[in-house]
Structure formats: C-alpha cells, structure tokens
Coordinates of C-alpha atoms in Angstrom, one line a residue:
Chain A
X25 CA -8.7 13.0 10.3
X26 CA -8.6 16.6 9.3
X27 CA -11.7 18.8 9.0
X28 CA -11.6 18.6 5.3
X29 CA -11.4 14.8 5.1
X30 CA -14.6 13.1 4.1
X31 CA -16.1 10.6 6.5
X32 CA -14.8 7.2 5.9
X33 CA -17.1 4.7 4.3
X34 CA -16.5 2.2 7.1
X35 CA -17.8 4.7 9.7
X36 CA -21.4 5.5 10.5
X37 CA -22.7 8.1 8.2
X38 CA -19.9 7.6 5.8
X39 CA -22.2 7.1 2.9
X40 CA -21.4 4.8 0.0
X41 CA -23.2 1.6 -1.0
X42 CA -24.6 -0.2 2.0
X43 CA -22.5 -3.3 1.3
X44 CA -19.3 -1.4 1.3
X45 CA -19.3 -0.7 5.0
X46 CA -19.3 -4.4 5.9
X47 CA -16.6 -5.1 3.3
X48 CA -14.4 -2.4 4.5
X49 CA -14.8 -3.4 8.1
X50 CA -13.9 -7.0 7.2
X51 CA -10.8 -5.6 5.4
X52 CA -9.8 -3.6 8.4
X53 CA -10.0 -6.7 10.5
X54 CA -7.8 -8.6 8.1
X55 CA -4.6 -8.7 10.1
X56 CA -2.2 -11.6 10.4
X57 CA -2.3 -14.1 13.1
X58 CA 0.2 -14.2 15.9
X59 CA 1.6 -17.3 14.3
X60 CA 2.1 -15.5 11.0
X61 CA 3.8 -12.6 12.7
X62 CA 6.0 -15.0 14.7
X63 CA 7.0 -16.7 11.4
X64 CA 7.9 -13.3 9.9
X65 CA 9.9 -12.3 13.0
X66 CA 11.8 -15.6 12.8
X67 CA 12.7 -15.0 9.2
X68 CA 13.9 -11.5 10.0
X69 CA 16.0 -12.9 12.9
X70 CA 19.0 -10.7 13.6
X71 CA 17.7 -7.9 11.5
X72 CA 15.1 -7.0 14.2
X73 CA 17.6 -6.9 17.0
X74 CA 20.5 -5.4 15.1
X75 CA 22.7 -3.3 17.4
X76 CA 22.6 0.2 16.4
X77 CA 19.9 -0.2 13.7
X78 CA 18.0 2.7 15.2
X79 CA 16.8 6.1 14.2
X80 CA 15.5 9.2 15.8
X81 CA 11.9 10.2 15.6
X82 CA 12.7 13.9 16.0
X83 CA 13.7 15.9 13.0
X84 CA 16.1 18.2 14.7
X85 CA 17.5 15.7 17.1
X86 CA 20.9 14.3 16.8
X87 CA 20.8 10.6 16.1
X88 CA 21.0 8.6 19.2
X89 CA 21.6 5.0 19.9
X90 CA 23.6 4.6 16.8
X91 CA 26.7 2.5 16.7
X92 CA 28.9 4.7 14.6
X93 CA 31.5 3.0 12.5
X94 CA 34.4 5.2 11.6
X95 CA 34.2 8.7 10.4
X96 CA 31.2 8.1 8.2
X97 CA 29.2 7.0 11.2
X98 CA 26.6 5.1 9.3
X99 CA 24.7 3.6 12.1
X100 CA 22.6 1.5 9.8
X101 CA 25.6 -0.5 9.1
X102 CA 25.9 -1.7 12.6
X103 CA 24.4 -5.1 11.9
X104 CA 26.7 -6.0 9.1
X105 CA 29.8 -4.2 10.3
X106 CA 29.5 -4.1 14.0
X107 CA 32.6 -5.4 15.8
X108 CA 32.7 -9.0 15.0
X109 CA 32.5 -11.5 17.8
X110 CA 35.8 -12.0 19.6
X111 CA 37.9 -14.7 18.3
X112 CA 38.1 -17.9 20.4
X113 CA 41.3 -19.5 21.4
X114 CA 43.4 -20.6 18.4
X115 CA 42.0 -23.8 17.0
X116 CA 44.3 -26.6 16.0
X117 CA 43.0 -26.9 12.5
X118 CA 44.8 -25.2 9.7
X119 CA 41.9 -25.0 7.4
X120 CA 38.6 -23.2 7.6
X121 CA 35.6 -25.4 7.0
X122 CA 32.8 -23.3 5.7
X123 CA 29.2 -24.1 5.5
X124 CA 27.7 -26.8 3.4
X125 CA 25.2 -25.3 0.9
X126 CA 21.7 -26.3 1.6
X127 CA 18.7 -26.0 -0.6
X128 CA 17.1 -22.6 -0.7
X129 CA 13.8 -22.3 1.0
X130 CA 13.1 -18.8 -0.4
X131 CA 10.0 -18.8 -2.6
X132 CA 10.4 -15.4 -4.2
X133 CA 11.8 -14.7 -7.7
X134 CA 15.5 -14.3 -8.2
X135 CA 16.9 -10.9 -7.3
X136 CA 19.4 -9.5 -9.8
X137 CA 22.5 -9.9 -7.8
X138 CA 25.6 -7.9 -8.0
X139 CA 28.0 -10.0 -9.9
X140 CA 31.5 -9.8 -8.5
X141 CA 33.7 -8.4 -11.2
X142 CA 36.3 -11.0 -10.5
X143 CA 36.2 -14.5 -9.2
X144 CA 36.3 -13.4 -5.7
X145 CA 35.4 -16.6 -4.0
X146 CA 38.4 -18.0 -2.3
X147 CA 37.1 -21.5 -1.8
X148 CA 37.8 -24.4 -4.1
X149 CA 34.8 -26.5 -4.8
X150 CA 34.3 -29.7 -2.9
X151 CA 31.7 -32.3 -2.7
X152 CA 30.5 -31.7 0.8
X153 CA 32.1 -28.6 2.1
X154 CA 33.9 -25.5 0.9
X155 CA 37.4 -25.0 2.2
X156 CA 39.3 -21.8 2.2
X157 CA 43.0 -21.6 2.5
X158 CA 44.3 -19.7 5.4
X159 CA 47.5 -17.7 5.2
X160 CA 49.6 -18.5 8.2
X161 CA 49.3 -15.7 10.7
X162 CA 46.7 -13.9 8.6
X163 CA 43.8 -14.9 10.7
X164 CA 42.8 -17.4 13.3
X165 CA 41.4 -20.6 11.9
X166 CA 38.0 -21.5 13.0
X167 CA 35.6 -24.3 12.3
X168 CA 32.3 -22.9 11.2
X169 CA 29.3 -24.1 13.1
X170 CA 27.2 -26.7 11.4
X171 CA 24.5 -25.5 9.1
X172 CA 21.0 -25.6 10.4
X173 CA 18.6 -26.8 7.8
X174 CA 16.1 -24.1 8.6
X175 CA 18.7 -21.4 8.9
X176 CA 17.1 -18.1 7.7
X177 CA 18.8 -15.8 5.3
X178 CA 19.4 -13.3 8.1
X179 CA 20.9 -15.9 10.3
X180 CA 23.1 -17.1 7.6
X181 CA 24.5 -13.7 7.0
X182 CA 24.8 -13.1 10.7
X183 CA 27.1 -16.1 10.8
X184 CA 29.1 -14.6 7.9
X185 CA 29.3 -11.2 9.7
X186 CA 30.3 -13.0 12.9
X187 CA 33.2 -14.7 11.1
X188 CA 34.7 -11.4 9.9
X189 CA 36.9 -11.0 13.0
X190 CA 37.9 -14.6 13.3
X191 CA 38.3 -15.6 9.7
X192 CA 37.7 -13.1 6.9
X193 CA 38.2 -15.9 4.4
X194 CA 35.4 -17.8 6.0
X195 CA 33.2 -14.7 6.0
X196 CA 34.0 -14.2 2.3
X197 CA 33.2 -17.8 1.6
X198 CA 29.9 -17.6 3.3
X199 CA 29.0 -14.3 1.6
X200 CA 29.8 -15.8 -1.7
X201 CA 27.6 -18.8 -1.0
X202 CA 24.7 -16.6 -0.1
X203 CA 23.7 -15.9 -3.6
X204 CA 23.4 -19.6 -4.5
X205 CA 21.8 -20.5 -1.2
X206 CA 19.3 -17.7 -1.3
X207 CA 18.9 -16.8 -4.9
X208 CA 15.8 -14.7 -4.2
X209 CA 17.1 -13.3 -0.9
X210 CA 16.5 -9.8 0.2
X211 CA 19.8 -9.2 1.9
X212 CA 22.0 -8.9 -1.1
X213 CA 23.3 -5.5 -0.1
X214 CA 24.3 -6.8 3.3
X215 CA 26.0 -9.8 1.7
X216 CA 28.1 -7.5 -0.5
X217 CA 29.1 -5.3 2.4
X218 CA 30.3 -8.3 4.3
X219 CA 32.2 -9.6 1.3
X220 CA 33.8 -6.3 0.7
X221 CA 34.8 -6.0 4.3
X222 CA 36.2 -9.5 4.2
X223 CA 38.3 -8.7 1.1
X224 CA 39.7 -5.6 2.7
X225 CA 40.6 -7.5 5.9
X226 CA 42.3 -10.1 3.7
X227 CA 44.3 -7.4 2.0
X228 CA 42.7 -8.0 -1.4
X229 CA 42.1 -4.3 -1.9
X230 CA 41.9 -4.4 -5.7
X231 CA 39.1 -7.0 -5.5
X232 CA 37.4 -5.0 -2.8
X233 CA 37.5 -1.9 -4.9
X234 CA 36.0 -3.7 -7.9
X235 CA 33.3 -5.1 -5.8
X236 CA 32.5 -1.6 -4.3
X237 CA 32.2 -0.3 -7.9
X238 CA 29.8 -3.1 -8.8
X239 CA 27.9 -2.4 -5.6
X240 CA 27.6 1.3 -6.4
X241 CA 26.3 0.6 -9.9
X242 CA 23.7 -1.9 -8.7
X243 CA 22.6 0.1 -5.6
X244 CA 23.1 3.7 -6.3
X245 CA 20.8 4.8 -3.5
X246 CA 22.1 2.4 -0.9
X247 CA 22.5 3.6 2.6
X248 CA 25.8 1.6 2.7
X249 CA 27.5 3.5 -0.1
X250 CA 28.7 6.3 2.0
X251 CA 30.5 4.0 4.3
X252 CA 31.9 1.9 1.5
X253 CA 33.1 5.0 -0.3
X254 CA 34.6 6.3 2.9
X255 CA 36.4 3.1 3.6
X256 CA 37.8 3.1 0.1
X257 CA 39.2 6.6 0.7
X258 CA 36.9 8.3 -1.8
Chain B
X18 CA 18.0 19.6 25.5
X19 CA 16.3 18.1 22.5
X20 CA 13.4 15.7 23.0
X21 CA 14.3 12.5 21.3
X22 CA 12.9 9.0 21.1
X23 CA 15.1 6.3 19.8
X24 CA 13.5 4.0 17.3
X25 CA 14.6 0.4 17.0
X26 CA 13.7 -2.0 14.2
X27 CA 12.2 -4.4 16.8
X28 CA 10.0 -1.6 18.2
X29 CA 8.8 -0.6 14.7
X30 CA 8.1 -4.3 13.9
X31 CA 6.2 -4.9 17.2
X32 CA 4.0 -1.8 16.7
X33 CA 3.4 -1.8 13.0
X34 CA 4.0 -5.3 11.5
X35 CA 0.4 -6.3 11.4
X36 CA -0.6 -3.1 9.7
X37 CA 2.2 -3.4 7.2
X38 CA 1.0 -6.9 6.5
X39 CA -2.6 -5.7 6.1
X40 CA -1.7 -2.8 3.9
X41 CA 0.3 -5.1 1.6
X42 CA -2.7 -7.4 1.2
X43 CA -4.9 -4.6 0.3
X44 CA -2.4 -3.2 -2.1
X45 CA -2.8 -6.4 -4.1
X46 CA -0.1 -8.7 -2.8
X47 CA -1.3 -12.3 -2.9
X48 CA -1.6 -14.1 0.4
X49 CA 1.1 -16.4 -0.6
X50 CA 3.6 -13.6 -1.1
X51 CA 2.7 -11.2 1.7
X52 CA 5.1 -12.6 4.2
X53 CA 8.0 -12.3 1.7
X54 CA 7.1 -8.7 1.1
X55 CA 6.7 -7.9 4.7
X56 CA 10.2 -9.2 5.1
X57 CA 11.4 -6.9 2.4
X58 CA 9.7 -4.0 4.0
X59 CA 11.5 -4.5 7.3
X60 CA 14.8 -5.1 5.6
X61 CA 14.4 -1.7 4.1
X62 CA 13.4 -0.3 7.5
X63 CA 16.6 -1.8 8.9
X64 CA 18.6 -0.2 6.2
X65 CA 16.9 3.2 6.3
X66 CA 15.8 3.7 9.9
X67 CA 18.9 5.6 10.8
X68 CA 18.0 8.1 8.1
X69 CA 14.5 8.6 9.3
X70 CA 14.4 12.0 10.9
X71 CA 10.8 12.3 11.9
X72 CA 9.9 14.9 9.3
X73 CA 6.8 12.7 8.7
X74 CA 4.9 10.4 10.8
X75 CA 6.5 7.0 11.2
X76 CA 3.5 5.2 9.7
X77 CA 3.5 7.5 6.7
X78 CA 7.2 6.7 6.2
X79 CA 6.4 3.0 6.6
X80 CA 3.5 3.0 4.2
X81 CA 5.7 4.8 1.7
X82 CA 8.1 1.8 1.9
X83 CA 5.1 -0.6 1.5
X84 CA 4.0 1.2 -1.6
X85 CA 7.4 0.9 -3.2
X86 CA 7.9 -2.7 -2.3
X87 CA 4.4 -3.5 -3.5
X88 CA 5.0 -1.7 -6.8
X89 CA 8.2 -3.6 -7.4
X90 CA 6.4 -6.8 -6.8
X91 CA 3.6 -5.9 -9.2
X92 CA 6.2 -5.1 -11.8
X93 CA 7.8 -8.5 -11.3
X94 CA 4.4 -10.2 -11.4
X95 CA 3.6 -8.3 -14.6
X96 CA 6.7 -9.6 -16.2
X97 CA 5.7 -13.1 -15.1
X98 CA 2.2 -12.6 -16.5
X99 CA 0.8 -13.6 -13.2
X100 CA -1.9 -11.0 -12.7
X101 CA -5.0 -12.7 -11.4
X102 CA -8.3 -11.4 -12.6
X103 CA -11.2 -12.7 -10.5
X104 CA -14.8 -11.6 -10.9
X105 CA -14.8 -8.2 -9.1
X106 CA -18.4 -8.3 -8.0
X107 CA -18.9 -11.9 -7.0
X108 CA -20.4 -12.0 -3.5
X109 CA -20.9 -8.2 -3.3
X110 CA -24.6 -8.4 -2.6
X111 CA -24.0 -10.3 0.7
X112 CA -25.6 -8.9 3.8
X113 CA -23.7 -6.1 5.5
X114 CA -23.9 -7.9 8.8
X115 CA -21.4 -10.5 8.2
X116 CA -21.2 -13.8 10.1
X117 CA -17.7 -14.7 11.3
X118 CA -17.5 -17.5 8.7
X119 CA -18.4 -15.0 6.0
X120 CA -15.4 -12.7 6.7
X121 CA -13.1 -14.6 4.5
X122 CA -15.5 -14.3 1.6
X123 CA -16.0 -10.6 2.3
X124 CA -12.2 -10.1 2.3
X125 CA -12.0 -11.9 -0.9
X126 CA -14.7 -9.8 -2.4
X127 CA -13.0 -6.6 -1.2
X128 CA -9.8 -7.7 -2.8
X129 CA -11.6 -8.4 -6.0
X130 CA -13.1 -4.9 -6.0
X131 CA -9.8 -3.3 -5.2
X132 CA -8.2 -5.2 -8.0
X133 CA -10.5 -3.3 -10.4
X134 CA -8.9 0.0 -9.4
X135 CA -5.8 1.3 -11.0
X136 CA -2.8 1.4 -8.7
X137 CA -3.0 5.2 -8.0
X138 CA -6.6 5.1 -7.0
X139 CA -6.3 1.8 -5.1
X140 CA -3.4 3.1 -3.1
X141 CA -5.3 6.3 -2.0
X142 CA -8.4 4.4 -1.2
X143 CA -6.6 1.7 0.9
X144 CA -4.5 4.2 2.9
X145 CA -7.5 6.4 3.7
X146 CA -10.4 4.0 4.0
X147 CA -8.7 0.9 5.4
X148 CA -5.5 2.1 7.0
X149 CA -6.9 5.2 8.5
X150 CA -4.4 7.8 7.4
X151 CA -5.5 11.3 7.0
X152 CA -5.6 12.6 3.5
X153 CA -2.6 14.8 4.2
X154 CA -0.7 11.7 5.3
X155 CA -1.9 9.8 2.2
X156 CA -0.6 12.5 0.0
X157 CA 2.7 12.4 1.7
X158 CA 3.0 8.7 1.5
X159 CA 2.1 8.6 -2.1
X160 CA 4.1 11.7 -3.0
X161 CA 1.3 13.6 -4.7
X162 CA -0.4 17.0 -4.0
X163 CA -3.2 16.9 -1.6
X164 CA -5.8 17.8 -4.2
X165 CA -4.6 15.0 -6.4
X166 CA -5.1 12.6 -3.5
X167 CA -8.7 13.8 -3.0
X168 CA -9.4 13.4 -6.7
X169 CA -8.1 9.9 -6.6
X170 CA -10.2 9.0 -3.6
X171 CA -13.3 10.4 -5.2
X172 CA -12.6 8.5 -8.4
X173 CA -11.9 5.3 -6.5
X174 CA -15.2 5.6 -4.6
X175 CA -17.1 6.2 -7.8
X176 CA -15.6 3.1 -9.4
X177 CA -16.4 0.9 -6.3
X178 CA -20.0 2.3 -6.3
X179 CA -20.4 1.5 -10.0
X180 CA -19.1 -2.0 -9.6
X181 CA -21.5 -2.7 -6.8
X182 CA -24.4 -1.1 -8.8
X183 CA -23.6 -3.3 -11.7
X184 CA -23.7 -6.3 -9.5
X185 CA -27.1 -5.3 -8.1
X186 CA -28.5 -4.9 -11.6
X187 CA -27.2 -8.3 -12.7
X188 CA -28.8 -9.9 -9.7
X189 CA -32.1 -8.1 -10.1
X190 CA -31.7 -6.5 -6.7
X191 CA -33.7 -3.3 -6.0

C-alpha cells in the first residue's frame, strides 16, 4: 500500500461502519475449496500444461521458454500447433473413425461461433460415428480413441490437435464436432486454429483461407492472428 | 545478462487461481457460474501469457482479465434478464465477531451490498478492500486515472455506509 492509500476498512483503524470490518474479513476468506480448484484444474486440463504457453515477467527480457512455430514465433500457439504426436505404425484400416458426439456438459450460454464460410466438415453423417474419407497416401489412417463421457473441452481439442500429424481429416472432423459438442465452450479460437491447420495439411487451401478470414473477422484481437496471417503468406 | 523468470500457465494457476475465483465472486459472478468464468480467465491467460511482458504486476494483469471476463458475463446476463436483486441490507446488523457458521451469511450480505454499487465503484472497492491491490494497481487494472480510482473508492464507501445506516434505522438500532 502506498503512503497515499487510505487504511483499508478490513484493517484495524480502517474506519467505516463497525459491521463492515467483519463483512470484509469474511469476504477476504471466501476462497474456493481444494475440491473446487481441483475441478477447475481438471476442466482446464491440457491448457495448464501446454508446452510453450509461457511468458516472461520482465519487460525488457527476451521471451524464454517459448516454443516458436515458424517465423512468426507465436509461442502462445504451442498448445494448438505444437508438433503433433508421432504417427504410429500404419494401421490396417482404410477409414478414420472419429469420435462419437456426446452430450455437452457445458452449462454456459452459447458462444457466437465462427461459422465456416463453406461446408468444411469432411465427414458424412452417420448414426453412431463420423467417418472421414482418407485419400490414399495423403495421411496415415488411425482409429481415434474412444470418447470418454467426461472428456473436457480442453481434452477433446487436445485429441484433435494430436490427430493433426497422423490424420488431418480426423483432426478436422473433431474440430468441426467441437461446436456442437461444446456449444458454450471457451476454446473456439483454438478449435478454429486446429481446423485451419488441418485444412492446410489436407491441401484445401481455399477453404483454409476462407476460414482464416472468418476467424479474423470474429477475433480481430486474437493472439493467433499473426500466426495464421503469416501461414497464409500475408 | 537479463534477469528473467519464465511464467507458465500452471504456475500462474497454482499461485493465483483461488484469488481469481474470489475476485470473480466479489465482482458479482453467481456461485453457479464462477467456475466457468475462472476457466475463461485461464484460457485467456493461456492465449495471452506469451504477450505479458511484465510492465505491470502479474496480479494487476490477471485482475484486468477478470474484469473483462466478468463484464462480458454481466452483459450476457443482462441480455438474459437474469440480474438478481436481493435485499442489500438483510443481515447487516449482525455482530462483527462472526461465528464460523455465520460466515456464509456474512458473505451473502457482503455480496448483496456490493450488488448495490455500480460496476465502476464496485470494481475499485473490491480490488482495493478485498483483493489488497494498491490504489495505483487498481487504477492500472481498471484503466482509469489514479484520482478517478480514489473518487470511486470514496463514493463506494459512502454508498456502503449509507446502506448500513439505513439498515440500522429500519431496525431501530442506536
């Protein structure tokens, strides 16, 4: 507290109505339980331990600990665009089985999502699963892991991100399912970045470009724009 | 060699999550929504941490994010016409020495009093009186001149005092 700051009401000699000190002290002690914090940490999941999601506390210092991604070097992108997991040995299946949509468990109101300017979803509809065609030689087919009923939004998108290297079409399918699965999710920007990266890896550059433009309109101040614009050669 | 300390989202969470949670509650976020908004805050931290250059205190930067997330939530709640309006003075005349089982009531009473402040005054009061920021930090988090922050704090205190006085009068207290 600086010399000019008044004594706080919660402190001795702070003045104010007698009742207020007790009320303020009660408010100061109103912190979440360990269980509530654990629940929050579980929901954030991979976001908390994202590689490269770091910053420097010193104004003049060069950023350290960042996983730079290309010339733009946007370390904050590390979680969504870090090198995907290495592909496993080629699987015998010729199709990619994406996740089965599960009911959303998110309680918050719907977030105005970025509507893809084109029907970018590659997967035909199916009663129990979404299947994405795989161009021969374009990527390694992979069977997506089974959906966990309590999978958090962050875990779901981590799975999509992890699929980028093995199967961009599966990654795109998962990203496109995200909006329906988590209509009030908070990771819409990350979803769009994954979808755009998947489209680029699939060679669908025109669709990627349209989705970048939609992203830029919806999130003009996003930390991801520089990387997306750079990747688009802007 | 430049002195540097790498910040990680996990570290920020471990050190500040409970204060982010508390601040959101005092900024008027209902108990049922506070976990969702905490999640939003740390998603923003994840996105922006690499841009944080230490020009301000980390907690000032964090509270700035809290203010924006809370303001967005209030706007959404306003659209949904969900603004609660409890009696702001109910229970105010309780004893200053609170029993443990009275803390919940005291916190509810505090929330009701804070709900009577407009957002600008409430924010300054919460950050200074409950979150322990200096007034300079409060002004930085809110984005207003220091003198404006002082004025808002003074006005907020006056309003709280008036509410409590009104309660005393209504109860016939001396």
